[in-house]
Structures are given as structure tokens and as C-alpha cells.
Coordinates of C-alpha atoms in Angstrom, one line a residue:
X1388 CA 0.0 0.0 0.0
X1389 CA 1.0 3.4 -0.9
X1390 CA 1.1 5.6 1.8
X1391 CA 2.2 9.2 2.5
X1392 CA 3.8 10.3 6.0
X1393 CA 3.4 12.7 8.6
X1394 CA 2.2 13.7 11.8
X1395 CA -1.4 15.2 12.5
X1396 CA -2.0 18.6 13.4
X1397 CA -4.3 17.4 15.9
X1398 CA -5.0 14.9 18.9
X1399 CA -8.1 13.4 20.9
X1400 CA -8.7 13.6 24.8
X1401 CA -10.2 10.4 26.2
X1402 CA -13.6 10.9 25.5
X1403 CA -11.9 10.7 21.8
X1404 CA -12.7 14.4 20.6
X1405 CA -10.1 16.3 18.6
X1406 CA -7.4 18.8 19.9
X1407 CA -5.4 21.0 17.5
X1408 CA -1.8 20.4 18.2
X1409 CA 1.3 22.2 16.2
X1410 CA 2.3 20.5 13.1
X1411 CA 5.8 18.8 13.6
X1412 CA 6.6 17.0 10.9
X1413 CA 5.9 16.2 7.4
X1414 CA 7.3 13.0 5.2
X1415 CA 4.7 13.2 2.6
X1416 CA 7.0 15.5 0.1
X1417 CA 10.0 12.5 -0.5
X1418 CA 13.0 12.3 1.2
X1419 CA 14.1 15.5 1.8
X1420 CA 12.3 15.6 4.8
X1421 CA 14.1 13.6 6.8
X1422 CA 17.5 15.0 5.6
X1423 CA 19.6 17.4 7.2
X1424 CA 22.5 18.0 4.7
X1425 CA 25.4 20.7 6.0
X1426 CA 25.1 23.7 3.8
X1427 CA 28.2 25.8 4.1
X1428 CA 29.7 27.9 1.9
X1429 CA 32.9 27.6 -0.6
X1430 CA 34.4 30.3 1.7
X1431 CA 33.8 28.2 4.7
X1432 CA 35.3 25.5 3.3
X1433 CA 38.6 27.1 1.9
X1434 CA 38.8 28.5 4.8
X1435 CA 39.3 25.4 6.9
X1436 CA 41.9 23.7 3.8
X1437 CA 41.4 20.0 2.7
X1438 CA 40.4 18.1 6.1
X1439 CA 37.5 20.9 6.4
X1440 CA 36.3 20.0 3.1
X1441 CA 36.5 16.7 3.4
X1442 CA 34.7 16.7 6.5
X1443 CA 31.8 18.3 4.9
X1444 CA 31.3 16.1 2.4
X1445 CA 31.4 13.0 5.2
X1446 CA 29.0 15.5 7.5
X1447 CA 26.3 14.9 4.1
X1448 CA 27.3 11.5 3.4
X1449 CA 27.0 10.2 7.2
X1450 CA 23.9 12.7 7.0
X1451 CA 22.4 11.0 4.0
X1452 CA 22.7 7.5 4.9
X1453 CA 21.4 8.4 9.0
X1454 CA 18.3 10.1 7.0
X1455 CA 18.1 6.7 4.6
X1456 CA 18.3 4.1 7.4
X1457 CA 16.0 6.2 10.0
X1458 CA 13.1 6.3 6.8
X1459 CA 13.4 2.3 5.9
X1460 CA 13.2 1.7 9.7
X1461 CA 9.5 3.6 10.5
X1462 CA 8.4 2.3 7.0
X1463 CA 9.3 -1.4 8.1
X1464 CA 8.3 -0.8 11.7
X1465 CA 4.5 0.2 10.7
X1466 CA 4.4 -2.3 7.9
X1467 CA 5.0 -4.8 10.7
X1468 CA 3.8 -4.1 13.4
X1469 CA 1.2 -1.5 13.1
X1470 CA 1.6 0.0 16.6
X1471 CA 3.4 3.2 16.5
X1472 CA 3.6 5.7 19.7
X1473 CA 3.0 9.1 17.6
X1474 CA 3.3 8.5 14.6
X1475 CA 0.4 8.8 12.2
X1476 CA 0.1 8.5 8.2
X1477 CA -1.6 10.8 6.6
X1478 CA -1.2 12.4 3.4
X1479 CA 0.4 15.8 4.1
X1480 CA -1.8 18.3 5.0
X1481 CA 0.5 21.3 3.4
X1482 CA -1.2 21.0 0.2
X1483 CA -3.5 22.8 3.0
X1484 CA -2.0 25.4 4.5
X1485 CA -2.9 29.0 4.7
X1486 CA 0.0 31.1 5.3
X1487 CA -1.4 34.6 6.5
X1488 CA -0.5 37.5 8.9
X1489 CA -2.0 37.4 12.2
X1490 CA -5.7 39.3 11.8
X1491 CA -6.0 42.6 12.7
X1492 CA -9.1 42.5 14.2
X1493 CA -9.8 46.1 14.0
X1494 CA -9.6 45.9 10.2
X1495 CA -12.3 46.2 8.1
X1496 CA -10.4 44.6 5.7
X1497 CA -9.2 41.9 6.9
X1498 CA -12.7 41.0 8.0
X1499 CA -13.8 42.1 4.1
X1500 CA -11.4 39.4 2.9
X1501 CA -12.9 36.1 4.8
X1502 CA -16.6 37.4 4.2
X1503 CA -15.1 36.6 0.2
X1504 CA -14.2 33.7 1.3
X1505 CA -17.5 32.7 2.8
X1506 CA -19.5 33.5 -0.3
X1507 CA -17.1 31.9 -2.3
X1508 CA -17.1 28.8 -0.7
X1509 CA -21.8 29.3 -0.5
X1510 CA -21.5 29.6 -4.0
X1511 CA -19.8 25.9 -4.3
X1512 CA -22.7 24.4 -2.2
X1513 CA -24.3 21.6 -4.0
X1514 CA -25.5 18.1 -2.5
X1515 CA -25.2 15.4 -4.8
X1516 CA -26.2 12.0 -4.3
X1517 CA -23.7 9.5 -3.4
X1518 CA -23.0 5.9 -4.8
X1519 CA -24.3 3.0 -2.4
X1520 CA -21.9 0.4 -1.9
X1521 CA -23.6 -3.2 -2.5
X1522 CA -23.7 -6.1 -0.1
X1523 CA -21.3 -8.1 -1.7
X1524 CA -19.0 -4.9 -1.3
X1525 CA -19.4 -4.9 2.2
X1526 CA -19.1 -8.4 2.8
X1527 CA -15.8 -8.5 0.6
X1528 CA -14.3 -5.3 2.4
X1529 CA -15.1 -6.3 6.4
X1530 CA -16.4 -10.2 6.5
X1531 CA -15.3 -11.0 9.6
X1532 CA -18.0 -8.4 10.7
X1533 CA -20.7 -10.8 8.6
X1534 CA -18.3 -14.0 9.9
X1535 CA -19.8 -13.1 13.5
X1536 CA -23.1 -11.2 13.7
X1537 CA -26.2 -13.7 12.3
X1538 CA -28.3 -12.4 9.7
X1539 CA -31.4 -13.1 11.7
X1540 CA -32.1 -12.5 15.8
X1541 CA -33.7 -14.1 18.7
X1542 CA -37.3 -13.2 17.7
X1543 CA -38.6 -13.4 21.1
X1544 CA -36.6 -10.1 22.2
X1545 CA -37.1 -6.4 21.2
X1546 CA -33.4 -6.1 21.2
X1547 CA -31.5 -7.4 18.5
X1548 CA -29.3 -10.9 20.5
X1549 CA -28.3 -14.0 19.0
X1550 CA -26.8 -17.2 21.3
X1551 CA -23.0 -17.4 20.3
X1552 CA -21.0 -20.8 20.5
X1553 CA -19.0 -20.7 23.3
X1554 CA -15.7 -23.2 22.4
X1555 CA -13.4 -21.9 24.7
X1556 CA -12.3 -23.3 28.2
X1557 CA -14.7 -22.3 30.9
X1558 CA -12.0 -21.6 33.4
X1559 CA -10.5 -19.2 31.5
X1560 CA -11.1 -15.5 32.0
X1561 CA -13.5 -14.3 28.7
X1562 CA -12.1 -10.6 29.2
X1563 CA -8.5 -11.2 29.7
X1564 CA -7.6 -9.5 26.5
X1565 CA -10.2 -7.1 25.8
X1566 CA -9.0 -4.1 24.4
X1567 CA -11.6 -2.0 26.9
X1568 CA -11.0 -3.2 29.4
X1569 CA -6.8 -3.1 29.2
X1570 CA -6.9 0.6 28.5
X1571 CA -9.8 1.7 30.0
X1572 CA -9.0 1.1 34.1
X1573 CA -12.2 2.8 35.2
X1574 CA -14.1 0.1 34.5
X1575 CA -12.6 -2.7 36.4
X1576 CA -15.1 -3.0 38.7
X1577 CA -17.6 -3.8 36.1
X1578 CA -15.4 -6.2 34.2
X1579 CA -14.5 -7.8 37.4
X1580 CA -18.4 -8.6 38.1
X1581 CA -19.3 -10.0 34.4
X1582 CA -16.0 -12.3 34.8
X1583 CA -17.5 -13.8 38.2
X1584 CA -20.8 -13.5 36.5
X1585 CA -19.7 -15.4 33.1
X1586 CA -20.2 -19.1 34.1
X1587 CA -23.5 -19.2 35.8
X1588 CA -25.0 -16.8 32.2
X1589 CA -23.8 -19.5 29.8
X1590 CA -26.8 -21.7 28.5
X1591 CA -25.9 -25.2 28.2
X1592 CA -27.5 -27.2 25.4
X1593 CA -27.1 -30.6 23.5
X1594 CA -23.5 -30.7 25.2
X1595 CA -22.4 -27.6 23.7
X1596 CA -22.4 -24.1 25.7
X1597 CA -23.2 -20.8 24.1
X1598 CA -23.4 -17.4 25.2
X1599 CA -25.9 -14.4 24.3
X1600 CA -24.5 -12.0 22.4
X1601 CA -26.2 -8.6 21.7
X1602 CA -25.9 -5.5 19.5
X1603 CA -27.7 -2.3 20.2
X1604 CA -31.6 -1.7 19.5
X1605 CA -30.8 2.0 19.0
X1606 CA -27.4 4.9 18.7
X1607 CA -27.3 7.9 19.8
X1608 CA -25.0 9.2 17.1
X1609 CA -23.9 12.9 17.1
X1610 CA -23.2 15.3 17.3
X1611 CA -20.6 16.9 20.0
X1612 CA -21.2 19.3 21.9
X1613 CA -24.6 19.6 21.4
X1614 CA -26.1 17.5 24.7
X1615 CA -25.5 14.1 24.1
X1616 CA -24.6 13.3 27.4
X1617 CA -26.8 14.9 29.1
X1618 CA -29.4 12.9 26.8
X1619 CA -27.8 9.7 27.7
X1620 CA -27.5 10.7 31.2
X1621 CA -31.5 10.6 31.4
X1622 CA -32.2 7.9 29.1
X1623 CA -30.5 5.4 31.0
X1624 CA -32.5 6.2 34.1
X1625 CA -35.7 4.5 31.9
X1626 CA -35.9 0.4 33.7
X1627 CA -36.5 -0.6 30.0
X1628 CA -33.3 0.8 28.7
X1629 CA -29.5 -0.1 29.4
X1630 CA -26.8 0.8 27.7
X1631 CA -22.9 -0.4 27.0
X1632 CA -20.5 -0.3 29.7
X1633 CA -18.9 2.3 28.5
X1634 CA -20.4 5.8 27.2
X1635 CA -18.3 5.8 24.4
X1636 CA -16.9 3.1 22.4
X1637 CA -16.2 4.9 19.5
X1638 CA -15.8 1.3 17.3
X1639 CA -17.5 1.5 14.3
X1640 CA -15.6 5.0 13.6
X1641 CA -12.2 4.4 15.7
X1642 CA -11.2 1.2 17.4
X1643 CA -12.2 -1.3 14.6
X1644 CA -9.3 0.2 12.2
X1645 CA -6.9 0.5 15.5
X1646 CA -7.2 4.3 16.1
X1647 CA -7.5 4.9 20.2
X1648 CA -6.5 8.8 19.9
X1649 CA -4.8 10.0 17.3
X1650 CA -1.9 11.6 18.4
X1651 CA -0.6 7.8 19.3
X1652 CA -1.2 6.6 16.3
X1653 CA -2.1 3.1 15.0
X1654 CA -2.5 0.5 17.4
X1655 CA -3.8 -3.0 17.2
X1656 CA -7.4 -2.9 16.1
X1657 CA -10.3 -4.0 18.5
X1658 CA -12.0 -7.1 17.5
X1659 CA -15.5 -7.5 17.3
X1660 CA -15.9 -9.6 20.1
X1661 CA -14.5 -6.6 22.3
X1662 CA -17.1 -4.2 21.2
X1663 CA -19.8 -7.6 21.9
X1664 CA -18.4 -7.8 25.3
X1665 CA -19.4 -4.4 26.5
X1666 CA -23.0 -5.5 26.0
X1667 CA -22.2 -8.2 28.4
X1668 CA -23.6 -6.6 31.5
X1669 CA -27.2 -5.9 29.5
X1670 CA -27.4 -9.3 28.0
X1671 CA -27.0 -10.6 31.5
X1672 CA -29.8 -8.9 32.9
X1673 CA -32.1 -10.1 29.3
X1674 CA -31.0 -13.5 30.6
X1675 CA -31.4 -13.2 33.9
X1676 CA -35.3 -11.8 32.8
X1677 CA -36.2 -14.6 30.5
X1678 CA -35.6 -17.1 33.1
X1679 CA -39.8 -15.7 34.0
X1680 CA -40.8 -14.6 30.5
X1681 CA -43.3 -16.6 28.6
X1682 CA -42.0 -16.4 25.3
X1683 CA -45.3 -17.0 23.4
X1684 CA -46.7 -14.0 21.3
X1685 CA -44.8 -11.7 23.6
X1686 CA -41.4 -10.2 23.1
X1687 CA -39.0 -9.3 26.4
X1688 CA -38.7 -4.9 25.9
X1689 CA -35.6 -4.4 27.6
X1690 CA -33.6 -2.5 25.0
X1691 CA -29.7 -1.6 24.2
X1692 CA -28.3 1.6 23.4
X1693 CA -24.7 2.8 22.5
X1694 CA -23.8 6.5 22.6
X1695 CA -20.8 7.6 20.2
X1696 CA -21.2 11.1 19.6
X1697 CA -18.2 10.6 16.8
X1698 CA -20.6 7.8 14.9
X1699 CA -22.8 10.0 12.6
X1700 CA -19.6 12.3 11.1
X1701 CA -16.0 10.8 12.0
X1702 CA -15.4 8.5 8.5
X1703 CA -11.5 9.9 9.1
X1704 CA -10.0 6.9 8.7
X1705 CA -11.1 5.7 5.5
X1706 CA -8.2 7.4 3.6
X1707 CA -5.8 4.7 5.3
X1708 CA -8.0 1.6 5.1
X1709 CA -10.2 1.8 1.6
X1710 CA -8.6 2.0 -1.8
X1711 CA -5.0 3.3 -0.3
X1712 CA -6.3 6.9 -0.2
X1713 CA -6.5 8.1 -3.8
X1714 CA -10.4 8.3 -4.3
X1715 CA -11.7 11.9 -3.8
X1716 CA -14.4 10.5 -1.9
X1717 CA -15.1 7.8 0.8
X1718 CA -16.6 4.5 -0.7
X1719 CA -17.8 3.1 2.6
X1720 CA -19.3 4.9 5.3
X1721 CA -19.8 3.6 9.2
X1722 CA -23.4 3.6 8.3
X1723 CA -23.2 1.5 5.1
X1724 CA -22.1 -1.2 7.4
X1725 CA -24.1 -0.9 10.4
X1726 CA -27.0 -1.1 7.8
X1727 CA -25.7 -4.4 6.5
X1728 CA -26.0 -6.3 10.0
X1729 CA -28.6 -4.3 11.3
X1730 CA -31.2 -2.8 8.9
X1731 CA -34.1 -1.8 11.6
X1732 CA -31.9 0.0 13.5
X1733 CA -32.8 3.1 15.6
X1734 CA -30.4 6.6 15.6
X1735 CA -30.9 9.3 17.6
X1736 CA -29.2 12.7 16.7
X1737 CA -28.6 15.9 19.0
X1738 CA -28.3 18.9 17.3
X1739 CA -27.7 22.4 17.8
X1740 CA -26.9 25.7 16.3
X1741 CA -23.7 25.1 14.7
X1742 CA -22.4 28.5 15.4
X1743 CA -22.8 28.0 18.5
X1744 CA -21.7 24.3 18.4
X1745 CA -18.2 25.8 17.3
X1746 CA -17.9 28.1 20.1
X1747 CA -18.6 25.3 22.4
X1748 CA -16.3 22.5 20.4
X1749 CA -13.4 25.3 20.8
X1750 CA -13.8 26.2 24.3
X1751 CA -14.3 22.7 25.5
X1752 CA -11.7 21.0 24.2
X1753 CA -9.3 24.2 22.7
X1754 CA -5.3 24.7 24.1
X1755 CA -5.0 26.7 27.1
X1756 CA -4.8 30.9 26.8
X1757 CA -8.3 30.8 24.9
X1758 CA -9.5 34.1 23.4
X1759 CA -12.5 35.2 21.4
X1760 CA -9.8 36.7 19.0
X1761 CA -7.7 33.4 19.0
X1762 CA -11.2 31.7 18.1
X1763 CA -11.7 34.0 15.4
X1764 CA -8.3 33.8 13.8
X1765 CA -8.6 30.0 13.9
X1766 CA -12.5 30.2 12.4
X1767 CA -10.9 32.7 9.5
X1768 CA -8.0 30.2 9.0
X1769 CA -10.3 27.2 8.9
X1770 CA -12.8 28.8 6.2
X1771 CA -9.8 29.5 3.9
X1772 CA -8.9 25.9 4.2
X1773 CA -12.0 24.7 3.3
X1774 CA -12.0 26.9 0.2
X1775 CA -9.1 25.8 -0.8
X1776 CA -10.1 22.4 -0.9
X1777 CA -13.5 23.1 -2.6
X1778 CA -11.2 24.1 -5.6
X1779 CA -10.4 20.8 -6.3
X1780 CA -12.8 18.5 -4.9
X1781 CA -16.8 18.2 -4.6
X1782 CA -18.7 19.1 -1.4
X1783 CA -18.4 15.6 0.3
X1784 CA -15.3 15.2 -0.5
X1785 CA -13.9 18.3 1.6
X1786 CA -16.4 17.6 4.5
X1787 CA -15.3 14.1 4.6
X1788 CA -11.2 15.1 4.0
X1789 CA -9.0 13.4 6.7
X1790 CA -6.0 15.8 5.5
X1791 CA -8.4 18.7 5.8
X1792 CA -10.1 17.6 8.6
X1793 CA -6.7 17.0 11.0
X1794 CA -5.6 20.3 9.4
X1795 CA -8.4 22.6 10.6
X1796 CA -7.7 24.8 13.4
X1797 CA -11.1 24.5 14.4
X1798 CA -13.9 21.5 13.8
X1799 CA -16.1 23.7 11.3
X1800 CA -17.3 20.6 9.3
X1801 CA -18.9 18.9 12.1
X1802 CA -21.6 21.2 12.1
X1803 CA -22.6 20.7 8.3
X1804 CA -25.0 18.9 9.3
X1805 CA -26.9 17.6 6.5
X1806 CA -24.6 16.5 4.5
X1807 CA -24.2 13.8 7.3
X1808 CA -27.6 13.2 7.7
X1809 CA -28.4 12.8 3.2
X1810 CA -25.7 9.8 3.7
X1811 CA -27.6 8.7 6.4
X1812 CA -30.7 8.4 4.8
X1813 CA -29.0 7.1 1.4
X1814 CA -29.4 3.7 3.3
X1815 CA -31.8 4.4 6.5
X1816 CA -35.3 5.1 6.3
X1817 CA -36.3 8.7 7.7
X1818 CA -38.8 6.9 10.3
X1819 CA -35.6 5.1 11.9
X1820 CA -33.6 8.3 12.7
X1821 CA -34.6 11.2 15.2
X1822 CA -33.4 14.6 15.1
X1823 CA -33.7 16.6 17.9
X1824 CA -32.8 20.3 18.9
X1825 CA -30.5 21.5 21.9
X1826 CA -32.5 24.1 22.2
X1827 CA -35.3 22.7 22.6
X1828 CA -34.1 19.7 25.0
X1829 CA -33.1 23.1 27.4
X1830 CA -36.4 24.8 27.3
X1831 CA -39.0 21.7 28.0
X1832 CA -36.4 18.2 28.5
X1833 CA -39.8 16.3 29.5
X1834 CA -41.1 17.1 25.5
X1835 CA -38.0 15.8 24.4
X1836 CA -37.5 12.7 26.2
X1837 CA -41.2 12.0 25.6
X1838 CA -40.2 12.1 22.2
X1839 CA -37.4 9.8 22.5
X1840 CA -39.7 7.2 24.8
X1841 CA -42.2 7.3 21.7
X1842 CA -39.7 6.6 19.3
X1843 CA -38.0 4.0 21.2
X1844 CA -41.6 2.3 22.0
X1845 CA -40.8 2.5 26.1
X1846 CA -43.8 2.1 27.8
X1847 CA -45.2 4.3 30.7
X1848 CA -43.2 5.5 33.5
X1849 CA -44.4 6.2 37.4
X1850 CA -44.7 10.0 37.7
X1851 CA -41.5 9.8 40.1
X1852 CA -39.8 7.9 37.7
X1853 CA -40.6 10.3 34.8
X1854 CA -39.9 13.4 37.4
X1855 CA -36.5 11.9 38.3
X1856 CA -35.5 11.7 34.6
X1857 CA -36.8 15.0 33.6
X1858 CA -36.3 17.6 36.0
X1859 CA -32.6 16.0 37.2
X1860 CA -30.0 19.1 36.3
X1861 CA -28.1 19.6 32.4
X1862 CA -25.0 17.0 32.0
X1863 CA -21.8 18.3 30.8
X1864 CA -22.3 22.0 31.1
X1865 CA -19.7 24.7 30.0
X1866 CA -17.0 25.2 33.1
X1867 CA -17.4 28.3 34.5
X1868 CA -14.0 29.6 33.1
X1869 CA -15.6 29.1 29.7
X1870 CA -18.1 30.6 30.7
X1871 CA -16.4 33.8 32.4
X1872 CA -15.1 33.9 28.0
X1873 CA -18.3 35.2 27.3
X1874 CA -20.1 35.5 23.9
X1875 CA -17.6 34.8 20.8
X1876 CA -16.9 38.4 18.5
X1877 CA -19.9 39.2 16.4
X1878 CA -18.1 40.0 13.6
X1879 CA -17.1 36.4 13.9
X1880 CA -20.4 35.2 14.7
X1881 CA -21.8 37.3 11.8
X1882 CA -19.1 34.9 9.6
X1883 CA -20.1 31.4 10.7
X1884 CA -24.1 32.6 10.1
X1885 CA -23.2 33.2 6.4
X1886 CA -21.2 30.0 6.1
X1887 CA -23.7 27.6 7.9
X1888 CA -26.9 29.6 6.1
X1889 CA -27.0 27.0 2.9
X1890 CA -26.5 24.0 5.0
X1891 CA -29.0 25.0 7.7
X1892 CA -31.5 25.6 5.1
X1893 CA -30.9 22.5 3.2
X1894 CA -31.3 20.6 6.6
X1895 CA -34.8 22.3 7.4
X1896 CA -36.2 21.2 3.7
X1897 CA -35.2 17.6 4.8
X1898 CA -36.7 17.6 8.4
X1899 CA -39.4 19.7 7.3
X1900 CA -39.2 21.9 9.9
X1901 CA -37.9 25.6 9.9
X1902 CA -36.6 25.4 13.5
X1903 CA -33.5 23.8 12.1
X1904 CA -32.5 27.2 10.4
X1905 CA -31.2 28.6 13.5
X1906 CA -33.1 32.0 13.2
X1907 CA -34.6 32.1 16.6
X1908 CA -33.1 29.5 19.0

């Protein structure tokens, strides 16, 4: 495979969101990145008779062959192994850059020049359709995905489960090497009570034992920063609702191709069977629930979610995984294969005003020293990025860039909503995906999680139960050192309204409702 080098311009906290980080290094222009040749000049060298010259010329021979060896080493050392500390390939984002004076804020023109840029880049806004991959695609590109999940589930539970062969030997701890649970030490404790739990939840049959296994019944998909926790927070309060162990899992976008944050780089990927075993805990209490459920024209309601708020717009590694990079455009999507082993699905989406979304995406997870003028050099910086790449490449193409996206100073493309949500419904049906409002969750949270309980087919709650879900305090607020920030510039402000105006009006045509243009929040 032909790959290009380099470091990213970016890295991801724990809760896998993206922090800008200095460039450092580039390998994607040939060699002459990793050489340091001594340039002195003919005077230099006279200067210091024969043995000075000739020591030059062994400085750039010795220089030449260091810069040689050290390049073979990291090609063969990835190649082999795959599990680099810090080292990332990506295709160079230089092609990229924007190299500009610090803005003068006080500078009508200045501001003049990246108001061009916005209508520049409003005038390129087009949605085309995208191209489907088939089945046999799919099944050809990931089949040990299709080698492990059935095609059909236990009919006698809402959630989608399926009894698993269990061939191992019972004494031996199941979660020994789960990728989870090695890096993730918070959850010990839970991983220590499904290993004591593990024997007494395998079903015994014919001489063979099996275990359940279980994928979600819905996701709650995107986006960040715009209440996702503090939706998940309240949803797993519902008795007919659990959820993975983990908040996060991040696999269909991250783990499955070996990302864990980017600034590490490659590691080994997580298997299926790791992101199985965080429905563990749920599928023990199905279990334990069936051993006093009649299964006869009846179903068992107790439902799985998983809540990765990267899953309806991170498609970043594609570049390194399908057709070595060169396409302009992605030709598989997370949801093209979530689709393949689980058509009837659910998908919940949390959205917000994506100006505001920004603001939030910069402040929670921006450097330290945070200004509203450093936000709006990076927002100016970002736009002229973007326009640069819709020179050369269609819509979808720049919004799904991994060069472009680990270049950006700031996330702007995560709030471009619809394009996410078009792909989304190039292979989901409208009915199996609900969009809801930030602003709206805020003003009346018991109309919103109504919503949600009707779209999930929960049944009733006690009014305590439904008071404790609704009326418990926001998740995951701004800290109040963001907060003592205050409002972003409105001259910036006035800049992302023009750049999100297309997209926000696009997205309202789909949903049908004006609401999503951001107006009046």
C-alpha cells in the first residue's frame, strides 16, 4: 500500500474528541524531509583547507545514509507491526495550508477578505447523491464483521441478541484480553463482576455451551457538543433501557481500524468480540429476565443503546483503510455497514446551532490561553482551508477530507450537518432516525424525552420515575472559566451565520421543519 507520511496537526482527549496540536513534521514531500544535509559555503570551506572540506562532504554522506536508514526503519516498523507511539500516516496536509498575517481585528479589511471567502465557498454548495456500496461490497471489504453477527435474531426479544457458541475453556477469563477493558482502568469493577458472572450466564445445550450475544436496539449518534450526554444521562434512568459499559466506544468510527486517539497513532485494532463484550452486562440482565418470561406472542422490551457522539460524522480513517487513499471521496461509510448487519436499526441525533456548536467545540476541548480573537483567527484560517479544498474537490469530498479535517484549526465541518444526515438516509429510512434540537431539549427536556420514549416504544413511567428523569440538572455543562469567556466576537459570529446559512436551510427542507434554520433558537 502506498502511503504518505506525517504527523497530525491534531490529537483526541479520552472521550476521543479532537485537539489542535502544532504540526511537527511532514514526510509526505519524498526524502528531503528527513535529511539534514550541512550547507556551508565555498568560503567556509577554503577557509578550513582540505580536512575541512572533506569533512563536509562526510557530515552529508553520514547525514544521508542516517536520514536513509532512519526512513526504511518507520516504513518497516509500521508495515510490521502497526503500533506506532506518535506517529500517524496521513497524506500531508501542506497541500493545505494557509500562510497569512496574524488578523487585525480592528480591520475592516481583513474581516472584508474572509466574508469573500465565505460567499465563495456558498457559492460551491451543491448536495449530490452519493453511490451505495452493495452487499457483496461490504461483505468482501469487512467479512469478519458478517463471519460473527447472524443475519437473523432471537425473535422473542425487542433487542437485537443472537446465542453465540462458546468453544473456549470455561475456566478461563473471557475478558483477559479485551481491548476495553486493558486501556480503559475505570471500569474494572464492572469487568470484574461480568468475569464472576460469566459461568452461571452460559446456556448449556445438547453438550455444547453458548453465550448471548447482543448488539444495540438504537445509537445515539452525534453530534458533539450539542447534549448528548446529558441525553444519555436521562435515558439510561428508563428500567427498560440499558446501555454499554462504557459511554463511548467509539468502534464503528475508531477502534475497529486501531485508532485509540490520534496523536498515538495506529495501534492493534479491536476485534468484534471486544465491542460484543461491552454488551455483556445488558445481555445478563435479558437473561437473567427470560428465566420468568413466557415467550409465546410476547417479546421481552428491555432495550440496548450505544452513545458515540463521533458515529454519525467521523469517516477519518477511510483514507488509510479503503482504496489506499487516492479516491476523492469515501466508498464506505460507518453507516453503510451498520445497515448491512442491522437494517431496523434506531439513531438518535442531537443537534444544535452550529455557530454556536463551534464556540462550544473550541472552548471545551481548545489549548490553554483561549481568546474570542484566537477563536476567530482559527475560524478565518479554517474557512480559507475549506476553500481551498473546494477548488479541487466536490462538497463531500472536503467535509469528509481526513487531510483537511486534521488540518483545521477548528472543527467547522462537524456542524454541516446535512450533509451527514443525506448519507444517512441514502441507506436508512427517515422513520428510523430522530433529530432533535438542543434548544429545545433546554427549554422543555420532559417534551424531548417523551419524544425519544415514543420513538423508542418504552412504555409508561411512574410519575416519580418520569420526574427523576426530567427535571434532574443539564450534563456536561460549559466550566465556569468558559463561561467567564463570554459571547464569541460578532463579527465572527456574523461569519459562521453566512457559512452555515445554505446547510442550515438544506437541513430544514429535509426535516421539514424551519426550526432547524437557526433564526430564533
Amino acid at each position: 500500500m502506498d502511503y504518505k507520511y506525517g504527523l497530525l496537526t491534531g490529537t483526541v482527549d479520552e472521550m476521543g474528541d479532537y485537539k489542535r496540536r502544532p504540526l511537527l513534521l511532514s514526510l509526505g514531500d519524498g526524502w528531503s524531509a528527513f535529511l539534514t544535509p550541512v550547507d556551508e559555503s565555498r568560503t567556509q570551506c577554503q577557509s578550513w583547507g582540505p580536512w575541512g572540506l572533506g569533512s563536509v562532504r562526510k557530515v552529508k554522506v553520514f547525514s544521508f545514509l542516517f536520514g536513509l536508514l532512519a526512513t526504511f526503519l518507520i516504513m518497516a516498523s509500521y508495515i510490521l507491526t502497526r503500533d506506532q507511539n506518535g506517529l500517524l500516516l496521513t497524506p500531508s496536509p501542506s497541500q493545505f495550508r494557509v500562510t497569512s498575517q496574524p488578523m487585525n481585528l480592528s480591520s475592516g479589511k481583513d474581516n472584508a477578505g474572509v466574508k469573500e471567502v465565505v460567499r465563495n465557498i456558498v457559492a460551491k454548495v451543491e448536495f449530490q447523491q452519493r453511490k451505495v456500496p452493495g452487499l457483496m461490497e461490504l461483505r468482501e471489504r469487512e467479512p469478519h464483521i458478517f463471519s460473527v453477527i447472524p443475519r437473523k435474531f432471537l425473535p422473542y426479544l425487542k433487542n437485537p441478541c443472537w446465542y453465540e457458541e462458546h468453544t473456549g475453556n470455561s475456566t478461563v477469563d473471557p475478558y483477559r484480553r479485551n481491548s476495553y477493558a486493558l486501556y480503559s482502568k475505570r471500569f474494572q469493577a464492572v469487568y470484574d463482576h461480568l468475569r464472576s458472572a460469566f459461568q452461571e450466564h452460559l446456556h448449556h445445550h445438547a453438550g455444547r455451551s453458548y453465550r448471548l450475544r447482543c448488539l444495540p436496539y438504537f445509537y445515539i449518534i452525534g453530534q458533539p457538543k450539542c447534549g448528548t450526554t446529558d441525553l444519555y444521562d436521562r435515558l439510561r434512568l428508563h428500567p427498560q433501557v440499558q446501555f454499554t459499559t462504557m459511554k463511548e466506544p467509539h468502534w464503528w468510527t475508531r477502534k475497529r481500524f486501531g485508532i485509540i486517539r490520534l496523536s498515538e497513532g495506529f495501534r492493534n485494532p479491536y476485534p468484534l468480540k471486544d465491542y460484543l463484550d461491552l454488551f455483556d452486562l445488558a445481555a445478563y440482565e435479558i437473561q437473567d429476565l427470560l428465566g420468568n418470561f413466557s415467550r409465546e406472542n410476547t417479546q421481552l422490551d428491555l432495550i440496548i443503546g450505544e452513545a458515540s457522539a463521533s458515529t454519525m460524522w467521523d469517516n477519518n480513517a477511510w483514507v488509510y483503510f479503503y482504496d489506499n487513499g487516492t479516491g476523492m471521496e469515501p466508498p464506505f461509510l460507518v453507516q453503510d455497514f451498520i445497515h448491512a448487519v442491522q437494517p431496523q436499526a434506531k439513531f438518535i441525533v442531537m443537534l444544535r446551532d452550529p455557530v454556536e456548536r463551534l464556540y462550544s467545540d473550541y472552548l471545551y476541548f481548545g489549548l490553554a490561553n483561549k481568546t474570542v480573537e484566537d477563536f476567530h483567527e482559527r475560524v478565518s484560517e479554517s474557512l480559507q482551508l475549506f476553500e481551498v479544498c473546494l477548488a479541487e474537490r466536490s462538497m463531500r469530498s472536503c467535509v469528509y477530507n481526513t487531510t483537511l479535517n486534521n488540518a483545521m484549526p477548528v472543527r467547522l465541518q462537524v456542524g454541516l450537518y446535512v450533509v451527514y444526515l443525506l448519507d444517512w438516509l441514502s441507506v436508512f429510512s427517515r422513520e428510523q432516525i430522530l433529530v432533535l434540537r438542543l434548544e429545545d431539549h433546554a427549554t422543555n427536556r420532559k417534551r424531548t424525552m417523551h419524544r425519544v420514549f415514543d420513538f423508542l416504544h418504552l412504555g409508561p413511567l411512574t410519575q416519580q420515575k418520569e420526574a427523576d428523569i426530567t427535571k434532574s440538572p443539564a450534563s456536561n455543562t460549559r466550566k465556569p472559566a468558559n463561561r467567564n469567556l463570554g459571547p464569541m466576537l460578532p463579527i465572527t459570529k456574523d461569519i459562521l451565520q453566512s457559512f452555515y446559512r445554505p446547510f442550515n436551510k438544506r437541513l430544514a427542507q429535509v426535516l421539514r421543519d424551519t426550526a432547524f434554520l437557526w433564526t430564533q433558537s
